[in-house]
mmCIF file of C-alpha atoms in Angstrom:
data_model
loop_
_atom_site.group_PDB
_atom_site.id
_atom_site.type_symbol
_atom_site.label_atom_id
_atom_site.label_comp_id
_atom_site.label_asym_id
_atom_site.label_seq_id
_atom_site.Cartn_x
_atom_site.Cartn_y
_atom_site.Cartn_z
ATOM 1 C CA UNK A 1 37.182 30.461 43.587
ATOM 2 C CA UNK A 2 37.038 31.488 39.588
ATOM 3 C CA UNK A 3 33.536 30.892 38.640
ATOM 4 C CA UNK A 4 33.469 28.957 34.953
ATOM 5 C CA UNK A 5 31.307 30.370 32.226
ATOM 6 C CA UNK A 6 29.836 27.945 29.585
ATOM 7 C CA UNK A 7 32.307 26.520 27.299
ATOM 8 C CA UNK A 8 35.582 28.011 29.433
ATOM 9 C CA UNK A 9 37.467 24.355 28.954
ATOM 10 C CA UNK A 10 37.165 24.166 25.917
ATOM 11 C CA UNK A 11 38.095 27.983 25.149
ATOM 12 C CA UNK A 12 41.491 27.208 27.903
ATOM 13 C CA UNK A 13 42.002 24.284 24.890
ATOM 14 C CA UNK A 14 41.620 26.574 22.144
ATOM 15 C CA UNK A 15 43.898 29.195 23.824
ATOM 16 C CA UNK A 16 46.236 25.968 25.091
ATOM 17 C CA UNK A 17 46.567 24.762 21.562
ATOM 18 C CA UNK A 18 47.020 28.125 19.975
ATOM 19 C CA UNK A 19 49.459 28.838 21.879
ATOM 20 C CA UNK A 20 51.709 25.819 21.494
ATOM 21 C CA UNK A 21 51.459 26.901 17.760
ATOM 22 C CA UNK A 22 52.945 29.945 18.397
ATOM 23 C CA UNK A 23 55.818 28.746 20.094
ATOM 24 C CA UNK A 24 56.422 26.123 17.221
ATOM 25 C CA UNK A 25 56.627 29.084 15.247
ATOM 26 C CA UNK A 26 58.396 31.052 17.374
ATOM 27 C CA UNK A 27 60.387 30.003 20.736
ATOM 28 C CA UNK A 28 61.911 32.775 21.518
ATOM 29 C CA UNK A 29 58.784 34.018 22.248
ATOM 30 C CA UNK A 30 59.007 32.274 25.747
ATOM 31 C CA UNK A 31 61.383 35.077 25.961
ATOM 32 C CA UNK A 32 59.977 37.927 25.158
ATOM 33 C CA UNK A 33 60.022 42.012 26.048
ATOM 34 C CA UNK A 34 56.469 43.339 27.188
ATOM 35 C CA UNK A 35 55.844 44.701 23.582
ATOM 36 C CA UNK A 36 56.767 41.492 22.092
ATOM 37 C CA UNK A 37 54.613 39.647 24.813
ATOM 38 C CA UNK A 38 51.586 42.225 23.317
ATOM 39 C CA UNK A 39 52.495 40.820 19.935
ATOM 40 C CA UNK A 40 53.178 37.463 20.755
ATOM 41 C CA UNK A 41 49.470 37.305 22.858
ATOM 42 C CA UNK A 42 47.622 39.467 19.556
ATOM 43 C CA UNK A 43 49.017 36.236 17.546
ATOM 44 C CA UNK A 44 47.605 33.476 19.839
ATOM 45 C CA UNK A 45 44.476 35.472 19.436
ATOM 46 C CA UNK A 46 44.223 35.265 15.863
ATOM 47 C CA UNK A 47 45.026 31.410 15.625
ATOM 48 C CA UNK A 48 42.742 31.099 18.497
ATOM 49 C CA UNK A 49 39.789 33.229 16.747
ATOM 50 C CA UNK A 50 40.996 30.806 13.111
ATOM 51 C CA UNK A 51 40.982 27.287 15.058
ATOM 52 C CA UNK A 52 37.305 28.596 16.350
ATOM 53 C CA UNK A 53 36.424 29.385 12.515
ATOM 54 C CA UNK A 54 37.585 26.204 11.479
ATOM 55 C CA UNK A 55 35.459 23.782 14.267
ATOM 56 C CA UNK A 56 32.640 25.763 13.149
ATOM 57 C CA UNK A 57 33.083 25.245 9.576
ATOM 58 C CA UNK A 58 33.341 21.459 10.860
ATOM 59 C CA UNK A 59 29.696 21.930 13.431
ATOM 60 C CA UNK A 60 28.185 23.165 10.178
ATOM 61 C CA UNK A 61 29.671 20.906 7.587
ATOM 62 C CA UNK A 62 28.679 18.029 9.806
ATOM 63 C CA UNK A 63 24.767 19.798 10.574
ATOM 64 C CA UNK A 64 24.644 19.862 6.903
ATOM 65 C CA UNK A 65 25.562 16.177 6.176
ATOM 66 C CA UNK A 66 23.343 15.278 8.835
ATOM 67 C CA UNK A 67 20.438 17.452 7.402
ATOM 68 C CA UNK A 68 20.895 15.722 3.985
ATOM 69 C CA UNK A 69 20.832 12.696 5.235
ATOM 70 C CA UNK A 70 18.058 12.697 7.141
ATOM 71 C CA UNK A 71 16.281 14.537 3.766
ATOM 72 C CA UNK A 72 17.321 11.466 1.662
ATOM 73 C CA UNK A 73 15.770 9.076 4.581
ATOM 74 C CA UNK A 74 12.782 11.317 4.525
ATOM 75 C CA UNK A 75 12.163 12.050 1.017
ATOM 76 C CA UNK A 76 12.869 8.849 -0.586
ATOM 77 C CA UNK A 77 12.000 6.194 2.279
ATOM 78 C CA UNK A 78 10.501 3.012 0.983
ATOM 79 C CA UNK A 79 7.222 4.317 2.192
ATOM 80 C CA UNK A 80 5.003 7.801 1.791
ATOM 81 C CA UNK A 81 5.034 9.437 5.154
ATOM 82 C CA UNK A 82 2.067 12.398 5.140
ATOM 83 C CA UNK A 83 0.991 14.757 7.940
ATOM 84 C CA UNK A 84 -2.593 15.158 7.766
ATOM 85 C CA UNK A 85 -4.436 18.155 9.818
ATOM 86 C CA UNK A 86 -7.441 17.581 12.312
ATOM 87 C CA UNK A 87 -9.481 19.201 9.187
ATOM 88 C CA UNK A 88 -8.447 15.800 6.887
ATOM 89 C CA UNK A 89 -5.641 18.105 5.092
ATOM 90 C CA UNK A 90 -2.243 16.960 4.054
ATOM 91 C CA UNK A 91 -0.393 19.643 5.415
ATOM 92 C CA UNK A 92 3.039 17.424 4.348
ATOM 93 C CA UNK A 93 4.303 14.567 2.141
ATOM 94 C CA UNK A 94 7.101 13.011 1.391
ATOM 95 C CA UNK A 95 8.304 12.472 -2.744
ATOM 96 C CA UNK A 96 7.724 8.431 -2.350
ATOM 97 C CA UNK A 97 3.831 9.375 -0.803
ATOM 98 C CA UNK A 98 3.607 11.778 -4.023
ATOM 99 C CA UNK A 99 4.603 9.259 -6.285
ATOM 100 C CA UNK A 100 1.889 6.712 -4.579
ATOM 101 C CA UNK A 101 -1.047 9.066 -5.233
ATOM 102 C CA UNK A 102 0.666 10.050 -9.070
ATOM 103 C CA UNK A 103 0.060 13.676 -8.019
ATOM 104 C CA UNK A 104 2.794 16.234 -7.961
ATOM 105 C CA UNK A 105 3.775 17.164 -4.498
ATOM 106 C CA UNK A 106 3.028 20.782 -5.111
ATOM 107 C CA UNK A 107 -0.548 19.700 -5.901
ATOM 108 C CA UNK A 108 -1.063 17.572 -3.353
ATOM 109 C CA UNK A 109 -0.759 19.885 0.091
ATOM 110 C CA UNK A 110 -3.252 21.571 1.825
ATOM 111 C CA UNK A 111 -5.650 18.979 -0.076
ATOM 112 C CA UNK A 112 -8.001 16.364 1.175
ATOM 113 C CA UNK A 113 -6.559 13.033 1.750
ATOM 114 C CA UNK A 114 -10.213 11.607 1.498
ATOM 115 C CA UNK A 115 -10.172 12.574 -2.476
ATOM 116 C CA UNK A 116 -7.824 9.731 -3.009
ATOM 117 C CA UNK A 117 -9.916 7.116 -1.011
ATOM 118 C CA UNK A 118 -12.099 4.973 -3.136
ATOM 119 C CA UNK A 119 -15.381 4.897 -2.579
ATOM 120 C CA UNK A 120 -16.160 1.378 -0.941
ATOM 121 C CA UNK A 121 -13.850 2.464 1.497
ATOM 122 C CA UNK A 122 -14.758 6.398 2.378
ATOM 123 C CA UNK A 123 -17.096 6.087 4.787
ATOM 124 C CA UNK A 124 -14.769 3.565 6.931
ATOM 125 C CA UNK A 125 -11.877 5.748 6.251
ATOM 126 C CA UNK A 126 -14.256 9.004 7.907
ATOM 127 C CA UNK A 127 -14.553 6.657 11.111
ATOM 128 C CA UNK A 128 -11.274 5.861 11.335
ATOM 129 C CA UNK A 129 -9.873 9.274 11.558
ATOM 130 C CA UNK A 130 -12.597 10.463 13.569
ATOM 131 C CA UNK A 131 -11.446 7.558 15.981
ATOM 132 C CA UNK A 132 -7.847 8.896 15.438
ATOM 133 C CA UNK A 133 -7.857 12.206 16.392
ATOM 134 C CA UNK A 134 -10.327 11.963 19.111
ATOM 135 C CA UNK A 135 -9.696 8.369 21.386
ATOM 136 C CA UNK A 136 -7.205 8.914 23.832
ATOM 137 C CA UNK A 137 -4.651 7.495 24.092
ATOM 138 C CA UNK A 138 -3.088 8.252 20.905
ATOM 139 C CA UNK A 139 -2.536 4.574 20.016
ATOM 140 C CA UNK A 140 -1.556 3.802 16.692
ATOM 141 C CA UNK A 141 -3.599 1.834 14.474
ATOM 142 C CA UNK A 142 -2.683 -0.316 11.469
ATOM 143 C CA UNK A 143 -5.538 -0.588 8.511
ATOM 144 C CA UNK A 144 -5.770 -1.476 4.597
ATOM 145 C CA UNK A 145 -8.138 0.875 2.576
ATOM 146 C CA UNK A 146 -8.985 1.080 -1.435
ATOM 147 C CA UNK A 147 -7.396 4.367 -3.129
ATOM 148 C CA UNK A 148 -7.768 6.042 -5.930
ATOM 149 C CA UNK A 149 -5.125 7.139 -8.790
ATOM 150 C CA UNK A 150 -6.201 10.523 -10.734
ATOM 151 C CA UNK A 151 -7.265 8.202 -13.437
ATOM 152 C CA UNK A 152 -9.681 6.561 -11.371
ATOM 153 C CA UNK A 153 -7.890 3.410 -11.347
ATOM 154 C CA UNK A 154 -7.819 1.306 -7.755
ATOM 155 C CA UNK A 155 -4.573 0.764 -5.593
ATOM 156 C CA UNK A 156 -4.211 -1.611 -1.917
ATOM 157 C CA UNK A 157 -2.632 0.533 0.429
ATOM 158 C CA UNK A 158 -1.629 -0.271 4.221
ATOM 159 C CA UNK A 159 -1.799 2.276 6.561
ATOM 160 C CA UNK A 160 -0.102 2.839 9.780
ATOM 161 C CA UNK A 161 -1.638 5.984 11.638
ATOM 162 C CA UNK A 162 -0.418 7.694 14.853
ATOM 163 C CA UNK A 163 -1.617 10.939 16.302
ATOM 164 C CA UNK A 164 0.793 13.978 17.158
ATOM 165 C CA UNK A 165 0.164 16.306 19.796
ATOM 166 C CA UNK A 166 2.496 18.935 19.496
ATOM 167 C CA UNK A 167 2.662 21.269 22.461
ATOM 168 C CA UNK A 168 1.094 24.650 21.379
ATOM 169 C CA UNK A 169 -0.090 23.367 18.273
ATOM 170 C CA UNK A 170 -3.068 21.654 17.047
ATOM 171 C CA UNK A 171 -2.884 17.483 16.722
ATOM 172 C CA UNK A 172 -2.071 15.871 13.555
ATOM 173 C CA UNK A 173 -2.094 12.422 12.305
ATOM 174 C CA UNK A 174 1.079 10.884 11.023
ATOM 175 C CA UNK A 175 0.373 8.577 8.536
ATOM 176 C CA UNK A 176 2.863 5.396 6.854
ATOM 177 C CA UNK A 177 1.410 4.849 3.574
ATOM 178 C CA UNK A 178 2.746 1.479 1.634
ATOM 179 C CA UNK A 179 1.267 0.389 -1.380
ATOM 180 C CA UNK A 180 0.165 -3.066 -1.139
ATOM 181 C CA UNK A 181 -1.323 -3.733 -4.632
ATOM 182 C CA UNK A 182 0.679 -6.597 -5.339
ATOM 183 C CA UNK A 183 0.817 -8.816 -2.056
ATOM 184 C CA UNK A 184 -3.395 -8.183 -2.458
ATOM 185 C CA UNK A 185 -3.372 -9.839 -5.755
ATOM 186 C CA UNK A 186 -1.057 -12.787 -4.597
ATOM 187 C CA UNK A 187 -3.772 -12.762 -2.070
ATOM 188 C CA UNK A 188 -6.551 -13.041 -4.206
ATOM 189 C CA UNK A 189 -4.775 -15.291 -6.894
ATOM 190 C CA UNK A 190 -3.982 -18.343 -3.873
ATOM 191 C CA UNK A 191 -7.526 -17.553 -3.221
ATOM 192 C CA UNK A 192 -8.781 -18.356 -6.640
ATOM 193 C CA UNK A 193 -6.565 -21.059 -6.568
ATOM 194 C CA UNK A 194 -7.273 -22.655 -3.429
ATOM 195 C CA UNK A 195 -11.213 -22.399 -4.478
ATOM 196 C CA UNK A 196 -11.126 -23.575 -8.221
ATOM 197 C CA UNK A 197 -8.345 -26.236 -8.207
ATOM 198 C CA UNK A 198 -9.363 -28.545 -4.832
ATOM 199 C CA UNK A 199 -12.099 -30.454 -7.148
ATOM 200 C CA UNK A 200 -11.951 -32.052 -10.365
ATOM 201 C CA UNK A 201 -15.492 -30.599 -11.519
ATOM 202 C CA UNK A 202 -14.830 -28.251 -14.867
ATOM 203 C CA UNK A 203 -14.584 -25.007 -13.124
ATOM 204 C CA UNK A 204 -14.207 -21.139 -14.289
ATOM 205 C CA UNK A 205 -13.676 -18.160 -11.783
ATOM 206 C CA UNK A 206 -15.459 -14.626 -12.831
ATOM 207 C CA UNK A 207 -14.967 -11.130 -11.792
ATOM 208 C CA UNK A 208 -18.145 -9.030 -10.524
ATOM 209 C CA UNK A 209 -18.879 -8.639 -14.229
ATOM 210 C CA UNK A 210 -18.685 -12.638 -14.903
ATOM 211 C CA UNK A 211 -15.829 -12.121 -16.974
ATOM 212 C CA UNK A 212 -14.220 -15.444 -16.954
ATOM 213 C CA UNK A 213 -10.704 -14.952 -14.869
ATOM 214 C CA UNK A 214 -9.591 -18.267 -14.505
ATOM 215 C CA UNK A 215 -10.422 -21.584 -15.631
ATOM 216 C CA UNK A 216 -9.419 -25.475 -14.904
ATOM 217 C CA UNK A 217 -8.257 -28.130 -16.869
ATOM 218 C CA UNK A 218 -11.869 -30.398 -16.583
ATOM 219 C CA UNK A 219 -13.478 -27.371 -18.079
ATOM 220 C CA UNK A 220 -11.330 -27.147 -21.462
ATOM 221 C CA UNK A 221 -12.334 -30.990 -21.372
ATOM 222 C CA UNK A 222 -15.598 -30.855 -21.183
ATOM 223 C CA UNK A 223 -16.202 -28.159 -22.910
ATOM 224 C CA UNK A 224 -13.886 -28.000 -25.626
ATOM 225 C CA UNK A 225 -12.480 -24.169 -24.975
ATOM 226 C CA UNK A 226 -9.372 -23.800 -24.283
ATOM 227 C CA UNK A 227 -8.078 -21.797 -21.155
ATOM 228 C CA UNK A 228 -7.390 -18.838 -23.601
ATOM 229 C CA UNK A 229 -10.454 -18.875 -25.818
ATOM 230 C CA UNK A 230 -12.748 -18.365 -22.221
ATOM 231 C CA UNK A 231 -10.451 -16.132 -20.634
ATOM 232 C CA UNK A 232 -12.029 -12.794 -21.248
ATOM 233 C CA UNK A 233 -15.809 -14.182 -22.032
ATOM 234 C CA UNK A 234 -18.270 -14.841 -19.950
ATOM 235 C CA UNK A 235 -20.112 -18.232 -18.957
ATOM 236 C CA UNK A 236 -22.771 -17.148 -21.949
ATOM 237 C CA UNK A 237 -19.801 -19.062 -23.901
ATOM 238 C CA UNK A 238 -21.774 -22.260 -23.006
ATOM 239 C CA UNK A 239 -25.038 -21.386 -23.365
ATOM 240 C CA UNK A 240 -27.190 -23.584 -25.659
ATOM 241 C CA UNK A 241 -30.797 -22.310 -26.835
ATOM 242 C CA UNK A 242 -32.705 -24.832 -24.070
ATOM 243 C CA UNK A 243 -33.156 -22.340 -20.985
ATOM 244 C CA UNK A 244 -34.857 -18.605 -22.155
ATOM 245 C CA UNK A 245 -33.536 -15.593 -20.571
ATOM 246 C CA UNK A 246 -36.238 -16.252 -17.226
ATOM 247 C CA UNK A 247 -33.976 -19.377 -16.225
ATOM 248 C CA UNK A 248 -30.680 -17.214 -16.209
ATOM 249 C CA UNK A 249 -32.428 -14.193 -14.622
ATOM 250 C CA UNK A 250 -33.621 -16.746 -12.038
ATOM 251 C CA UNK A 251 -30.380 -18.435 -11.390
ATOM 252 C CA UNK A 252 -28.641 -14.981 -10.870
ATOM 253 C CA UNK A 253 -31.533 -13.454 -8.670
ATOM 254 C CA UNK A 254 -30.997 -16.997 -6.532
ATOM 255 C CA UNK A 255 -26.618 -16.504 -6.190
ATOM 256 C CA UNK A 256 -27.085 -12.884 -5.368
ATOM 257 C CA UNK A 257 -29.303 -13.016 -2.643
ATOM 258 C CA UNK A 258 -28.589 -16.363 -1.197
ATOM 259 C CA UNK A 259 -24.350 -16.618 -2.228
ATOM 260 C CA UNK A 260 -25.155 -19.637 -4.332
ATOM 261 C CA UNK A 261 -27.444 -22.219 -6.981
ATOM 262 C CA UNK A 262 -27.376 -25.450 -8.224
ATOM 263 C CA UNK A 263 -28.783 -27.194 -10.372
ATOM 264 C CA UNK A 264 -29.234 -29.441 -13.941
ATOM 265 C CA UNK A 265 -28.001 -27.053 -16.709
ATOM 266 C CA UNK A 266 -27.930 -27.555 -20.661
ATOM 267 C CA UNK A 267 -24.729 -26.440 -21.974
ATOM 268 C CA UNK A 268 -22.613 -26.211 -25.225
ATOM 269 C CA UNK A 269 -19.537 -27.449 -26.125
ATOM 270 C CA UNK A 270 -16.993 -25.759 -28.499
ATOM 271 C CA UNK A 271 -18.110 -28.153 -30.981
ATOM 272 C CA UNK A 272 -21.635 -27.284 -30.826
ATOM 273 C CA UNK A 273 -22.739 -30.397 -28.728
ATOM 274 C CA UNK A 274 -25.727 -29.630 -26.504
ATOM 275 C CA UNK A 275 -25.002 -31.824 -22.823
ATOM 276 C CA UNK A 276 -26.550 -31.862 -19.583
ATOM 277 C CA UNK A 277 -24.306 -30.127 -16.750
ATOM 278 C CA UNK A 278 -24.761 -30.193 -12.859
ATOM 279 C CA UNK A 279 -23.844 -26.980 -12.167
ATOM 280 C CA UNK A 280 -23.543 -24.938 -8.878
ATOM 281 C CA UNK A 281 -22.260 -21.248 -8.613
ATOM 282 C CA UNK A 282 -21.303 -19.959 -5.836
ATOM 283 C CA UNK A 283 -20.374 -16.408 -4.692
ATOM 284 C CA UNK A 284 -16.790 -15.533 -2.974
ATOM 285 C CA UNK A 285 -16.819 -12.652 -0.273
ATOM 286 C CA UNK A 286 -13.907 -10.445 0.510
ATOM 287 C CA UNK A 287 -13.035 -9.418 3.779
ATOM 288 C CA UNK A 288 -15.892 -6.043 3.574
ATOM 289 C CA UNK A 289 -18.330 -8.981 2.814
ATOM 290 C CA UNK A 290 -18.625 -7.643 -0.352
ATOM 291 C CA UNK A 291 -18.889 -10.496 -3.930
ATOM 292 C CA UNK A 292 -15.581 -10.275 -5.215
ATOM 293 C CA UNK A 293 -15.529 -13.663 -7.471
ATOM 294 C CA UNK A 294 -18.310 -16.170 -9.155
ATOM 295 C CA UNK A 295 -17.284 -19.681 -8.796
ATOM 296 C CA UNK A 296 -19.190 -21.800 -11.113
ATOM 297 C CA UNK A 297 -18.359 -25.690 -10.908
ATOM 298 C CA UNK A 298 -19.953 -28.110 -13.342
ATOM 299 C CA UNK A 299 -20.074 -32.105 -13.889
ATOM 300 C CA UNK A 300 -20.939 -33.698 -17.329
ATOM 301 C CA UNK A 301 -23.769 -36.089 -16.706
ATOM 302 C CA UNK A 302 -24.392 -36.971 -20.462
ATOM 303 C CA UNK A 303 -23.890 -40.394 -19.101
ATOM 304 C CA UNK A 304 -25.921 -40.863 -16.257
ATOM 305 C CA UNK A 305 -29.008 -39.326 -18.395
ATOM 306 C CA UNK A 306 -28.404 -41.707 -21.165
ATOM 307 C CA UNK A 307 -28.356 -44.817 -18.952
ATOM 308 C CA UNK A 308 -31.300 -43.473 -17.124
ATOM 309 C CA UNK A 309 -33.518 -43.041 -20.497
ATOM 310 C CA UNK A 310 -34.256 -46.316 -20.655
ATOM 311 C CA UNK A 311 -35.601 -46.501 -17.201
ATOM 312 C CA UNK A 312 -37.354 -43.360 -17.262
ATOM 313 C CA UNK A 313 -39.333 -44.975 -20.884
ATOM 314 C CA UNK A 314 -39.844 -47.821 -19.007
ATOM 315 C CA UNK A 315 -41.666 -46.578 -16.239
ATOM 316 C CA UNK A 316 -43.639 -44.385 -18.949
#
């Protein structure tokens, strides 16, 4: 029995189809004298040895389509995909992760990835890698974290992490980086929302700062600024010259330490009207239980104080 080497059908095809060629070109070859038989097999070899040339100009035309493609799907995928060594270096990173972190590619490898975490969120970060390359099973894990921009400004970005145990190399993390700036600021917009429009109290949402973010139709009411005159100021927009800076300093002591205060204030309207306000302000939490908003809501009880004068003399 003839043993078969690897790939000796599809050589018999090769010689098979050569071979018809020839006699297209030539049938009286089926005839032929032993030197022409020489000739006529030296001419199967040569198409045989061109139709090889040819299928491996196809094997590498198609290897290099498929290498291109899967480039493009690497390079410019919807998300940054980075490769990040047991020491915390990114060791690779894709032209959409490099555009993420506003760092040229070039820059970026070989470089911590924990430079680009912001700082409320290092420490967690340091855990979570630790946890990474060390818990086995290699499960992947799915987390948001703060990050940082060269300029120091703040991006949302969702990670999804899985380990990689190569076989004679060390581990590394995969990482799926998507920013998620936007969907965190619808977030935190519904929230504001949700919080400053349920009541019909005059109502303005801060930042950390008490920069005035937001405000609600009672307050531009009562108080006689519009949404676009407070926007930008802070609630020292209303303050009249009745409290001294102890009351404030008080008040703010109380919502840092206990999340909220309420209480009788003196305010000012636009038009320089003095009026009693019962005011509460109360702190909003994010999910690191860290204050992310001050929501102050006030009622205008110039009424209730004027009908209650006469009492109040009375019993005087």
């Amino acid at each position: 029995m003839t043993k078969k080497y690897p790939g000796h059908e599809a050589r018999q095809t090769l010689r098979t189809e050569a071979e018809r060629l020839v006699v297209s070109l030539s049938p009286e070859a089926l005839i032929a004298q032993p030197n022409e038989i020489l000739l006529h097999e030296l001419l199967v070899h040569k198409i045989e040895l061109e139709m090889q040339n040819e299928e491996l100009r196809r094997a590498h035309t198609a290897l290099e389509e498929a290498r291109d493609h899967f480039v493009d799907l690497y390079e410019f995928a919807p998300v940054g995909y980075i490769t990040i060594t047991r020491d915390g270096l990114m060791s690779e990173i894709n032209l959409t992760g490099a555009d993420l972190l506003k760092v040229d590619r070039t820059k970026l490898l070989m470089r911590r990835f924990s430079q680009f975490v912001a700082a409320p969120d290092k420490d967690r970060w340091y855990r979570l890698f630790l946890s990474l390359m060390t818990t086995a099973p290699a499960d992947k894990q799915a987390f948001d974290l703060q990050m940082l921009h060269p300029d120091g400004t703040v991006f949302y970005a969702h990670l999804d992490c899985l380990r990689h145990n190569p076989a004679n190399a060390e581990p590394t993390l995969r990482v799926n980086l998507t920013d998620i700036s936007k969907s965190k600021q619808i977030e935190q917009e519904l929230r504001i929302a949700a919080t400053a429009f349920e009541s019909q109290e005059g109502i303005w949402v801060t930042d950390t700062d008490w920069v005035i973010l937001k405000v609600n139709l009672a307050f531009t009411h009562i108080t006689g600024f519009s949404a676009a005159e407070a926007l930008g100021q802070t609630p020292n927009l209303l303050r009249s010259e009745r409290h001294d800076q102890g009351f404030y300093a008080a008040l703010w002591h109380t919502v840092n330490t206990t999340g909220a205060w309420q209480g009788e204030i003196w305010n000012r309207r636009k038009n320089g009207e003095d009026y009693p306000a019962w005011t509460s302000i109360t702190a909003v939490y994010g999910d690191d239980g860290a204050v992310i908003y001050y929501v102050g809501m006030q009622s205008d009880i110039s009424q209730q104080k004027t009908a209650a004068a006469p009492i109040e003399q009375g019993l005087s």
